[in-house]
Amino acid sequence: MTVTFPSELIERLRAAQSVAILTGAGVSAESGMPTFRDAQTGLWARYDPAELASPAAFRANPVLVWQWYAYRRALAEAAAPNPGHYALAELEQRIPDTTLITQNVDGLHHRAGSRNVVELHGNLTRYRCSDDGAPVEVTIVEKDAPPRCPRCGGLIRPDVVWFGELLPQHAWNMALAATRRCSLFLCIGTSGVVRPAADLPLIAQADGAYTVEINLAPGALAGQLNLHLYGPSGTLLPALVVAAFGERSSIG
Ligand code: OAD
């Protein structure tokens, strides 16, 4: 598929000293990771993810919530980064001050080679105690029910951010700093409905950055940024990097 991008985007990308990128579940969709607002399939079809991702859900049914995250962790481990993830890692090679802010907890950006990644919503492969909040090392991941914290006996939970919880302060500070200093902000594969992550492109825009949405379909940010490109990120992102910087082999 040939994609043509507006010349203003290509010029701004080539000239950018600092780029901030926000990604959401859509960037991992082509790796087989279900997004949050698509209908779930199989065993989980009757649950709304938003109702599983909360402290109240964990208190009410820790086994169910644990099993849902065990399922998502198994999917992430079996998944491979897609061309969209690799294109973002390539962009970081081209523009060293690139900060990849992700709402995803699947670790696929790291596996694709991105280094400056800010995980706003935590990571599926880390755990902490639901009572004292301290990190817990889990070597063998029990799939059926949450294990107990070796220190205090509390239930162990995944180290991800749930609805109603604050973002990790350091990650948020890093995300905000990158958003404020960038000249170009790319917002990719997110419905733009979960705050405060969804505020970042608007903050960048208010600070004068050129803001671009790349999404499969219009979401909450439609019409609010400088440019909206609709299509699969696994196709658009590699095409964008090639349009701005040429084929990897030709520029070494
Ligand atoms: P959503 O499921 O809300 O949105 C996914 C977005 O990706 C939608 O806008 C889709 O159109 C788009 N999309 C799907 N396939 C795509 C593709 N191949 N290429 C490009 N875009 C594609 O996921 P998020 O916006 O990430 O938070 O959700 C934000 C947060 O809400 C999540 O981090 C999670 C969730 O509840 C917590 O768990 C706290």
PDB file of C-alpha atoms and ligand atoms in Angstrom:
ATOM      1  CA  MET A   1       0.000   0.000   0.000  1.00  0.00           C
ATOM      2  CA  THR A   2       1.398   3.397  -0.991  1.00  0.00           C
ATOM      3  CA  VAL A   3       0.762   6.121   1.564  1.00  0.00           C
ATOM      4  CA  THR A   4       1.195   9.804   0.870  1.00  0.00           C
ATOM      5  CA  PHE A   5       1.744  12.102   3.840  1.00  0.00           C
ATOM      6  CA  PRO A   6       1.291  15.880   3.927  1.00  0.00           C
ATOM      7  CA  SER A   7       4.637  17.553   3.219  1.00  0.00           C
ATOM      8  CA  GLU A   8       4.287  19.648   6.400  1.00  0.00           C
ATOM      9  CA  LEU A   9       4.414  16.482   8.517  1.00  0.00           C
ATOM     10  CA  ILE A  10       7.466  15.134   6.695  1.00  0.00           C
ATOM     11  CA  GLU A  11       9.291  18.457   7.020  1.00  0.00           C
ATOM     12  CA  ARG A  12       8.469  18.789  10.695  1.00  0.00           C
ATOM     13  CA  LEU A  13       9.603  15.229  11.360  1.00  0.00           C
ATOM     14  CA  ARG A  14      12.913  15.786   9.575  1.00  0.00           C
ATOM     15  CA  ALA A  15      13.519  19.049  11.433  1.00  0.00           C
ATOM     16  CA  ALA A  16      12.371  17.868  14.871  1.00  0.00           C
ATOM     17  CA  GLN A  17      14.906  18.014  17.712  1.00  0.00           C
ATOM     18  CA  SER A  18      12.455  16.571  20.210  1.00  0.00           C
ATOM     19  CA  VAL A  19       9.512  14.253  19.629  1.00  0.00           C
ATOM     20  CA  ALA A  20       6.977  12.899  22.098  1.00  0.00           C
ATOM     21  CA  ILE A  21       4.757   9.957  21.244  1.00  0.00           C
ATOM     22  CA  LEU A  22       1.733   8.616  23.087  1.00  0.00           C
ATOM     23  CA  THR A  23       0.651   5.089  22.235  1.00  0.00           C
ATOM     24  CA  GLY A  24      -2.390   3.059  23.201  1.00  0.00           C
ATOM     25  CA  ALA A  25      -3.717  -0.427  22.692  1.00  0.00           C
ATOM     26  CA  GLY A  26      -4.202   0.088  18.935  1.00  0.00           C
ATOM     27  CA  VAL A  27      -0.447   0.007  18.322  1.00  0.00           C
ATOM     28  CA  SER A  28      -0.375  -3.593  19.638  1.00  0.00           C
ATOM     29  CA  ALA A  29      -3.592  -4.707  17.899  1.00  0.00           C
ATOM     30  CA  GLU A  30      -1.681  -6.013  14.892  1.00  0.00           C
ATOM     31  CA  SER A  31       0.416  -8.118  17.283  1.00  0.00           C
ATOM     32  CA  GLY A  32      -2.792  -9.847  18.358  1.00  0.00           C
ATOM     33  CA  MET A  33      -3.308  -7.940  21.609  1.00  0.00           C
ATOM     34  CA  PRO A  34      -6.987  -7.106  22.139  1.00  0.00           C
ATOM     35  CA  THR A  35      -7.706  -3.414  22.628  1.00  0.00           C
ATOM     36  CA  PHE A  36      -9.797  -2.251  25.569  1.00  0.00           C
ATOM     37  CA  ARG A  37     -12.780  -0.898  23.717  1.00  0.00           C
ATOM     38  CA  ASP A  38     -13.109  -3.573  21.040  1.00  0.00           C
ATOM     39  CA  ALA A  39     -15.443  -6.393  21.973  1.00  0.00           C
ATOM     40  CA  GLN A  40     -13.550  -9.128  23.771  1.00  0.00           C
ATOM     41  CA  THR A  41     -13.550 -12.611  22.393  1.00  0.00           C
ATOM     42  CA  GLY A  42     -13.611 -16.159  23.732  1.00  0.00           C
ATOM     43  CA  LEU A  43     -13.683 -16.719  27.460  1.00  0.00           C
ATOM     44  CA  TRP A  44     -13.675 -13.030  28.228  1.00  0.00           C
ATOM     45  CA  ALA A  45     -16.425 -11.951  25.830  1.00  0.00           C
ATOM     46  CA  ARG A  46     -18.922 -11.352  28.613  1.00  0.00           C
ATOM     47  CA  TYR A  47     -16.728  -8.999  30.646  1.00  0.00           C
ATOM     48  CA  ASP A  48     -16.110  -5.297  30.139  1.00  0.00           C
ATOM     49  CA  PRO A  49     -12.360  -4.702  30.585  1.00  0.00           C
ATOM     50  CA  ALA A  50     -13.063  -1.448  32.407  1.00  0.00           C
ATOM     51  CA  GLU A  51     -14.917  -3.466  35.029  1.00  0.00           C
ATOM     52  CA  LEU A  52     -11.980  -5.828  35.528  1.00  0.00           C
ATOM     53  CA  ALA A  53      -9.340  -3.109  35.783  1.00  0.00           C
ATOM     54  CA  SER A  54     -10.206  -1.541  39.101  1.00  0.00           C
ATOM     55  CA  PRO A  55      -9.310  -1.910  42.788  1.00  0.00           C
ATOM     56  CA  ALA A  56     -12.987  -2.551  43.530  1.00  0.00           C
ATOM     57  CA  ALA A  57     -13.085  -5.426  41.035  1.00  0.00           C
ATOM     58  CA  PHE A  58      -9.952  -6.942  42.605  1.00  0.00           C
ATOM     59  CA  ARG A  59     -11.427  -6.650  46.099  1.00  0.00           C
ATOM     60  CA  ALA A  60     -14.730  -8.182  44.969  1.00  0.00           C
ATOM     61  CA  ASN A  61     -13.229 -10.975  42.879  1.00  0.00           C
ATOM     62  CA  PRO A  62      -9.437 -11.218  43.065  1.00  0.00           C
ATOM     63  CA  VAL A  63      -9.398 -14.606  41.333  1.00  0.00           C
ATOM     64  CA  LEU A  64     -11.273 -13.302  38.280  1.00  0.00           C
ATOM     65  CA  VAL A  65      -9.098 -10.196  37.947  1.00  0.00           C
ATOM     66  CA  TRP A  66      -5.904 -12.224  38.472  1.00  0.00           C
ATOM     67  CA  GLN A  67      -6.938 -14.708  35.783  1.00  0.00           C
ATOM     68  CA  TRP A  68      -7.730 -11.901  33.340  1.00  0.00           C
ATOM     69  CA  TYR A  69      -4.253 -10.418  33.788  1.00  0.00           C
ATOM     70  CA  ALA A  70      -2.665 -13.883  33.587  1.00  0.00           C
ATOM     71  CA  TYR A  71      -4.481 -14.304  30.269  1.00  0.00           C
ATOM     72  CA  ARG A  72      -3.250 -10.913  29.021  1.00  0.00           C
ATOM     73  CA  ARG A  73       0.277 -11.654  30.189  1.00  0.00           C
ATOM     74  CA  ALA A  74       0.256 -14.990  28.328  1.00  0.00           C
ATOM     75  CA  LEU A  75      -0.981 -13.207  25.190  1.00  0.00           C
ATOM     76  CA  ALA A  76       1.767 -10.578  25.484  1.00  0.00           C
ATOM     77  CA  GLU A  77       4.450 -13.211  25.971  1.00  0.00           C
ATOM     78  CA  ALA A  78       3.256 -15.096  22.893  1.00  0.00           C
ATOM     79  CA  ALA A  79       2.973 -11.903  20.823  1.00  0.00           C
ATOM     80  CA  ALA A  80       5.744 -10.312  18.770  1.00  0.00           C
ATOM     81  CA  PRO A  81       6.233  -6.611  18.070  1.00  0.00           C
ATOM     82  CA  ASN A  82       4.690  -5.535  14.753  1.00  0.00           C
ATOM     83  CA  PRO A  83       6.081  -3.151  12.106  1.00  0.00           C
ATOM     84  CA  GLY A  84       4.508  -0.187  13.935  1.00  0.00           C
ATOM     85  CA  HIS A  85       6.511  -0.923  17.111  1.00  0.00           C
ATOM     86  CA  TYR A  86       9.691  -1.336  15.055  1.00  0.00           C
ATOM     87  CA  ALA A  87       9.090   1.922  13.171  1.00  0.00           C
ATOM     88  CA  LEU A  88       8.862   3.812  16.482  1.00  0.00           C
ATOM     89  CA  ALA A  89      12.140   2.249  17.635  1.00  0.00           C
ATOM     90  CA  GLU A  90      13.658   3.353  14.326  1.00  0.00           C
ATOM     91  CA  LEU A  91      12.348   6.892  14.877  1.00  0.00           C
ATOM     92  CA  GLU A  92      14.237   7.011  18.190  1.00  0.00           C
ATOM     93  CA  GLN A  93      17.408   6.153  16.268  1.00  0.00           C
ATOM     94  CA  ARG A  94      16.776   9.081  13.924  1.00  0.00           C
ATOM     95  CA  ILE A  95      15.764  11.637  16.567  1.00  0.00           C
ATOM     96  CA  PRO A  96      17.597  10.926  19.835  1.00  0.00           C
ATOM     97  CA  ASP A  97      15.305  13.084  22.003  1.00  0.00           C
ATOM     98  CA  THR A  98      12.315  10.858  21.348  1.00  0.00           C
ATOM     99  CA  THR A  99      10.159   9.909  24.313  1.00  0.00           C
ATOM    100  CA  LEU A 100       7.702   7.082  23.849  1.00  0.00           C
ATOM    101  CA  ILE A 101       4.927   7.439  26.386  1.00  0.00           C
ATOM    102  CA  THR A 102       2.758   4.347  26.408  1.00  0.00           C
ATOM    103  CA  GLN A 103      -0.487   3.383  28.062  1.00  0.00           C
ATOM    104  CA  ASN A 104       0.266  -0.221  27.142  1.00  0.00           C
ATOM    105  CA  VAL A 105       1.421  -2.715  29.734  1.00  0.00           C
ATOM    106  CA  ASP A 106       2.536  -5.415  27.258  1.00  0.00           C
ATOM    107  CA  GLY A 107       6.252  -4.523  26.995  1.00  0.00           C
ATOM    108  CA  LEU A 108       6.200  -4.735  23.171  1.00  0.00           C
ATOM    109  CA  HIS A 109       7.857  -1.329  22.649  1.00  0.00           C
ATOM    110  CA  HIS A 110      10.887  -2.449  24.659  1.00  0.00           C
ATOM    111  CA  ARG A 111      11.003  -5.719  22.774  1.00  0.00           C
ATOM    112  CA  ALA A 112      11.004  -3.794  19.474  1.00  0.00           C
ATOM    113  CA  GLY A 113      14.074  -1.842  20.610  1.00  0.00           C
ATOM    114  CA  SER A 114      12.645   1.431  21.926  1.00  0.00           C
ATOM    115  CA  ARG A 115      14.730   2.562  24.895  1.00  0.00           C
ATOM    116  CA  ASN A 116      13.242   5.831  26.121  1.00  0.00           C
ATOM    117  CA  VAL A 117       9.870   4.374  27.077  1.00  0.00           C
ATOM    118  CA  VAL A 118       7.639   5.843  29.782  1.00  0.00           C
ATOM    119  CA  GLU A 119       5.088   3.285  30.972  1.00  0.00           C
ATOM    120  CA  LEU A 120       2.200   5.360  32.263  1.00  0.00           C
ATOM    121  CA  HIS A 121      -0.005   2.418  33.216  1.00  0.00           C
ATOM    122  CA  GLY A 122       2.643   0.011  34.550  1.00  0.00           C
ATOM    123  CA  ASN A 123       3.727  -3.356  33.202  1.00  0.00           C
ATOM    124  CA  LEU A 124       2.081  -6.773  33.176  1.00  0.00           C
ATOM    125  CA  THR A 125       5.255  -8.584  34.130  1.00  0.00           C
ATOM    126  CA  ARG A 126       5.718  -6.774  37.450  1.00  0.00           C
ATOM    127  CA  TYR A 127       3.798  -7.365  40.660  1.00  0.00           C
ATOM    128  CA  ARG A 128       3.185  -5.677  43.962  1.00  0.00           C
ATOM    129  CA  CYS A 129       1.376  -6.340  47.186  1.00  0.00           C
ATOM    130  CA  SER A 130      -2.199  -5.051  47.196  1.00  0.00           C
ATOM    131  CA  ASP A 131      -1.913  -4.241  50.911  1.00  0.00           C
ATOM    132  CA  ASP A 132       1.402  -2.419  51.350  1.00  0.00           C
ATOM    133  CA  GLY A 133       1.988  -1.523  47.675  1.00  0.00           C
ATOM    134  CA  ALA A 134       5.635  -2.680  47.710  1.00  0.00           C
ATOM    135  CA  PRO A 135       7.048  -4.565  44.692  1.00  0.00           C
ATOM    136  CA  VAL A 136       7.060  -8.371  44.930  1.00  0.00           C
ATOM    137  CA  GLU A 137       9.213 -10.710  42.859  1.00  0.00           C
ATOM    138  CA  VAL A 138       7.045 -13.427  41.324  1.00  0.00           C
ATOM    139  CA  THR A 139       9.157 -16.088  39.664  1.00  0.00           C
ATOM    140  CA  ILE A 140       6.549 -18.678  38.757  1.00  0.00           C
ATOM    141  CA  VAL A 141       3.323 -16.997  37.730  1.00  0.00           C
ATOM    142  CA  GLU A 142       0.413 -18.896  39.227  1.00  0.00           C
ATOM    143  CA  LYS A 143      -2.416 -18.678  36.680  1.00  0.00           C
ATOM    144  CA  ASP A 144      -5.404 -19.610  38.804  1.00  0.00           C
ATOM    145  CA  ALA A 145      -5.349 -17.292  41.816  1.00  0.00           C
ATOM    146  CA  PRO A 146      -3.207 -14.491  43.226  1.00  0.00           C
ATOM    147  CA  PRO A 147      -0.395 -15.636  45.488  1.00  0.00           C
ATOM    148  CA  ARG A 148       0.206 -14.084  48.911  1.00  0.00           C
ATOM    149  CA  CYS A 149       2.841 -11.469  49.692  1.00  0.00           C
ATOM    150  CA  PRO A 150       5.767 -13.159  51.476  1.00  0.00           C
ATOM    151  CA  ARG A 151       6.133 -10.141  53.810  1.00  0.00           C
ATOM    152  CA  CYS A 152       2.605  -9.416  54.973  1.00  0.00           C
ATOM    153  CA  GLY A 153       0.324 -12.095  53.525  1.00  0.00           C
ATOM    154  CA  GLY A 154      -1.635  -9.590  51.404  1.00  0.00           C
ATOM    155  CA  LEU A 155      -2.817 -10.598  47.956  1.00  0.00           C
ATOM    156  CA  ILE A 156      -0.342  -9.951  45.158  1.00  0.00           C
ATOM    157  CA  ARG A 157      -1.643  -7.901  42.225  1.00  0.00           C
ATOM    158  CA  PRO A 158      -0.182  -6.906  38.858  1.00  0.00           C
ATOM    159  CA  ASP A 159       1.804  -3.653  38.923  1.00  0.00           C
ATOM    160  CA  VAL A 160      -0.561  -1.873  36.552  1.00  0.00           C
ATOM    161  CA  VAL A 161      -2.654   1.236  37.049  1.00  0.00           C
ATOM    162  CA  TRP A 162      -6.346   0.615  37.556  1.00  0.00           C
ATOM    163  CA  PHE A 163      -9.262   2.978  37.115  1.00  0.00           C
ATOM    164  CA  GLY A 164      -9.492   5.333  40.036  1.00  0.00           C
ATOM    165  CA  GLU A 165      -5.763   5.028  40.829  1.00  0.00           C
ATOM    166  CA  LEU A 166      -3.074   7.653  40.421  1.00  0.00           C
ATOM    167  CA  LEU A 167      -0.422   7.267  37.750  1.00  0.00           C
ATOM    168  CA  PRO A 168       3.126   6.548  38.950  1.00  0.00           C
ATOM    169  CA  GLN A 169       4.424  10.038  39.770  1.00  0.00           C
ATOM    170  CA  HIS A 170       7.849   9.673  38.153  1.00  0.00           C
ATOM    171  CA  ALA A 171       6.371   8.329  34.898  1.00  0.00           C
ATOM    172  CA  TRP A 172       3.860  11.161  34.759  1.00  0.00           C
ATOM    173  CA  ASN A 173       6.566  13.774  35.377  1.00  0.00           C
ATOM    174  CA  MET A 174       8.692  12.311  32.580  1.00  0.00           C
ATOM    175  CA  ALA A 175       5.700  12.243  30.225  1.00  0.00           C
ATOM    176  CA  LEU A 176       4.781  15.823  30.998  1.00  0.00           C
ATOM    177  CA  ALA A 177       8.346  17.087  30.586  1.00  0.00           C
ATOM    178  CA  ALA A 178       8.674  15.360  27.192  1.00  0.00           C
ATOM    179  CA  THR A 179       5.288  16.715  26.127  1.00  0.00           C
ATOM    180  CA  ARG A 180       6.281  20.254  27.064  1.00  0.00           C
ATOM    181  CA  ARG A 181       9.630  20.258  25.270  1.00  0.00           C
ATOM    182  CA  CYS A 182       8.672  18.477  22.028  1.00  0.00           C
ATOM    183  CA  SER A 183       8.068  20.233  18.728  1.00  0.00           C
ATOM    184  CA  LEU A 184       6.150  17.254  17.336  1.00  0.00           C
ATOM    185  CA  PHE A 185       3.677  15.067  19.217  1.00  0.00           C
ATOM    186  CA  LEU A 186       2.364  11.810  17.742  1.00  0.00           C
ATOM    187  CA  CYS A 187      -0.688  10.208  19.294  1.00  0.00           C
ATOM    188  CA  ILE A 188      -1.086   6.634  18.064  1.00  0.00           C
ATOM    189  CA  GLY A 189      -3.689   3.912  18.486  1.00  0.00           C
ATOM    190  CA  THR A 190      -5.552   5.347  21.436  1.00  0.00           C
ATOM    191  CA  SER A 191      -9.225   6.165  21.781  1.00  0.00           C
ATOM    192  CA  GLY A 192      -8.192   9.239  23.795  1.00  0.00           C
ATOM    193  CA  VAL A 193     -10.808   8.754  26.480  1.00  0.00           C
ATOM    194  CA  VAL A 194      -8.668   7.855  29.491  1.00  0.00           C
ATOM    195  CA  ARG A 195      -7.235  10.803  31.344  1.00  0.00           C
ATOM    196  CA  PRO A 196      -4.741  12.096  32.202  1.00  0.00           C
ATOM    197  CA  ALA A 197      -2.924  10.354  29.300  1.00  0.00           C
ATOM    198  CA  ALA A 198      -5.426  11.805  26.824  1.00  0.00           C
ATOM    199  CA  ASP A 199      -4.579  15.326  28.027  1.00  0.00           C
ATOM    200  CA  LEU A 200      -0.982  15.063  26.781  1.00  0.00           C
ATOM    201  CA  PRO A 201      -1.576  15.792  23.068  1.00  0.00           C
ATOM    202  CA  LEU A 202      -3.709  18.784  24.008  1.00  0.00           C
ATOM    203  CA  ILE A 203      -1.023  20.071  26.386  1.00  0.00           C
ATOM    204  CA  ALA A 204       1.573  19.683  23.610  1.00  0.00           C
ATOM    205  CA  GLN A 205      -0.661  21.553  21.218  1.00  0.00           C
ATOM    206  CA  ALA A 206      -1.294  24.384  23.686  1.00  0.00           C
ATOM    207  CA  ASP A 207       2.495  24.669  24.085  1.00  0.00           C
ATOM    208  CA  GLY A 208       2.935  25.086  20.323  1.00  0.00           C
ATOM    209  CA  ALA A 209       3.904  21.584  19.182  1.00  0.00           C
ATOM    210  CA  TYR A 210       2.575  20.156  15.928  1.00  0.00           C
ATOM    211  CA  THR A 211       0.200  17.377  16.955  1.00  0.00           C
ATOM    212  CA  VAL A 212      -0.747  14.341  14.906  1.00  0.00           C
ATOM    213  CA  GLU A 213      -3.213  11.529  15.543  1.00  0.00           C
ATOM    214  CA  ILE A 214      -2.623   8.161  13.874  1.00  0.00           C
ATOM    215  CA  ASN A 215      -5.550   5.886  14.560  1.00  0.00           C
ATOM    216  CA  LEU A 216      -7.636   3.230  12.893  1.00  0.00           C
ATOM    217  CA  ALA A 217     -10.814   5.248  13.304  1.00  0.00           C
ATOM    218  CA  PRO A 218     -11.740   8.659  14.695  1.00  0.00           C
ATOM    219  CA  GLY A 219     -11.843   8.702  18.492  1.00  0.00           C
ATOM    220  CA  ALA A 220     -12.288  11.357  21.172  1.00  0.00           C
ATOM    221  CA  LEU A 221      -9.435  13.460  19.768  1.00  0.00           C
ATOM    222  CA  ALA A 222     -10.940  13.711  16.282  1.00  0.00           C
ATOM    223  CA  GLY A 223     -10.744  17.237  14.906  1.00  0.00           C
ATOM    224  CA  GLN A 224      -8.753  18.522  17.888  1.00  0.00           C
ATOM    225  CA  LEU A 225      -5.164  18.036  16.696  1.00  0.00           C
ATOM    226  CA  ASN A 226      -3.282  19.572  13.770  1.00  0.00           C
ATOM    227  CA  LEU A 227      -3.438  16.437  11.632  1.00  0.00           C
ATOM    228  CA  HIS A 228      -5.431  13.194  11.763  1.00  0.00           C
ATOM    229  CA  LEU A 229      -4.360  10.143   9.766  1.00  0.00           C
ATOM    230  CA  TYR A 230      -6.610   7.110   9.796  1.00  0.00           C
ATOM    231  CA  GLY A 231      -5.321   3.619   9.040  1.00  0.00           C
ATOM    232  CA  PRO A 232      -3.469   0.737  10.713  1.00  0.00           C
ATOM    233  CA  SER A 233      -0.370   1.912  12.592  1.00  0.00           C
ATOM    234  CA  GLY A 234       1.512  -1.195  11.426  1.00  0.00           C
ATOM    235  CA  THR A 235       1.278   0.202   7.902  1.00  0.00           C
ATOM    236  CA  LEU A 236       1.294   3.970   8.480  1.00  0.00           C
ATOM    237  CA  LEU A 237       4.258   4.170  10.869  1.00  0.00           C
ATOM    238  CA  PRO A 238       6.818   2.296   8.728  1.00  0.00           C
ATOM    239  CA  ALA A 239       5.623   4.286   5.700  1.00  0.00           C
ATOM    240  CA  LEU A 240       6.035   7.545   7.631  1.00  0.00           C
ATOM    241  CA  VAL A 241       9.582   6.732   8.743  1.00  0.00           C
ATOM    242  CA  VAL A 242      10.543   5.780   5.189  1.00  0.00           C
ATOM    243  CA  ALA A 243       8.890   8.928   3.770  1.00  0.00           C
ATOM    244  CA  ALA A 244      10.857  11.121   6.192  1.00  0.00           C
ATOM    245  CA  PHE A 245      14.206   9.352   6.362  1.00  0.00           C
ATOM    246  CA  GLY A 246      14.354   6.882   3.465  1.00  0.00           C
ATOM    247  CA  GLU A 247      14.821   3.137   3.538  1.00  0.00           C
ATOM    248  CA  ARG A 248      17.005   1.970   6.393  1.00  0.00           C
ATOM    249  CA  SER A 249      19.411   0.186   4.039  1.00  0.00           C
ATOM    250  CA  SER A 250      19.852   3.267   1.815  1.00  0.00           C
ATOM    251  CA  ILE A 251      20.884   5.563   4.662  1.00  0.00           C
ATOM    252  CA  GLY A 252      22.554   2.984   6.883  1.00  0.00           C
TER     253      GLY A 252
HETATM  254  P1  OAD B   1      -8.726   1.618  23.450  1.00  0.00           P
HETATM  255  O1  OAD B   1      -9.142   0.198  23.323  1.00  0.00           O
HETATM  256  O2  OAD B   1      -9.617   2.550  24.171  1.00  0.00           O
HETATM  257  O3  OAD B   1      -8.527   2.246  22.008  1.00  0.00           O
HETATM  258  C1  OAD B   1      -7.794   1.589  21.012  1.00  0.00           C
HETATM  259  C2  OAD B   1      -7.663   2.531  19.845  1.00  0.00           C
HETATM  260  O4  OAD B   1      -6.816   1.909  18.898  1.00  0.00           O
HETATM  261  C3  OAD B   1      -8.989   2.856  19.129  1.00  0.00           C
HETATM  262  O5  OAD B   1      -9.016   4.239  18.853  1.00  0.00           O
HETATM  263  C4  OAD B   1      -8.873   2.045  17.831  1.00  0.00           C
HETATM  264  O6  OAD B   1      -9.533   2.697  16.738  1.00  0.00           O
HETATM  265  C5  OAD B   1      -7.382   2.039  17.617  1.00  0.00           C
HETATM  266  N1  OAD B   1      -6.866   0.923  16.807  1.00  0.00           N
HETATM  267  C6  OAD B   1      -7.291  -0.360  16.746  1.00  0.00           C
HETATM  268  N2  OAD B   1      -6.518  -1.073  15.905  1.00  0.00           N
HETATM  269  C7  OAD B   1      -5.590  -0.206  15.408  1.00  0.00           C
HETATM  270  C8  OAD B   1      -4.519  -0.320  14.482  1.00  0.00           C
HETATM  271  N3  OAD B   1      -4.223  -1.478  13.875  1.00  0.00           N
HETATM  272  N4  OAD B   1      -3.780   0.784  14.226  1.00  0.00           N
HETATM  273  C9  OAD B   1      -4.058   1.972  14.812  1.00  0.00           C
HETATM  274  N5  OAD B   1      -5.052   2.134  15.694  1.00  0.00           N
HETATM  275  C10 OAD B   1      -5.806   1.068  15.984  1.00  0.00           C
HETATM  276  O7  OAD B   1      -7.276   1.596  24.073  1.00  0.00           O
HETATM  277  P2  OAD B   1      -6.479   2.768  24.784  1.00  0.00           P
HETATM  278  O8  OAD B   1      -6.801   4.088  24.170  1.00  0.00           O
HETATM  279  O9  OAD B   1      -5.070   2.345  24.868  1.00  0.00           O
HETATM  280  O10 OAD B   1      -6.151   1.731  31.000  1.00  0.00           O
HETATM  281  O11 OAD B   1      -7.102   2.716  26.232  1.00  0.00           O
HETATM  282  C11 OAD B   1      -6.581   3.581  27.187  1.00  0.00           C
HETATM  283  C12 OAD B   1      -6.613   2.931  28.526  1.00  0.00           C
HETATM  284  O12 OAD B   1      -7.932   2.479  28.816  1.00  0.00           O
HETATM  285  C13 OAD B   1      -5.795   1.673  28.646  1.00  0.00           C
HETATM  286  O13 OAD B   1      -4.445   1.923  28.927  1.00  0.00           O
HETATM  287  C14 OAD B   1      -6.426   0.998  29.803  1.00  0.00           C
HETATM  288  C15 OAD B   1      -7.845   1.139  29.341  1.00  0.00           C
HETATM  289  O14 OAD B   1      -8.788   0.919  30.249  1.00  0.00           O
HETATM  290  C16 OAD B   1      -6.142   1.100  32.161  1.00  0.00           C
HETATM  291  O15 OAD B   1      -6.258  -0.101  32.274  1.00  0.00           O
HETATM  292  C17 OAD B   1      -5.941   2.031  33.321  1.00  0.00           C
END
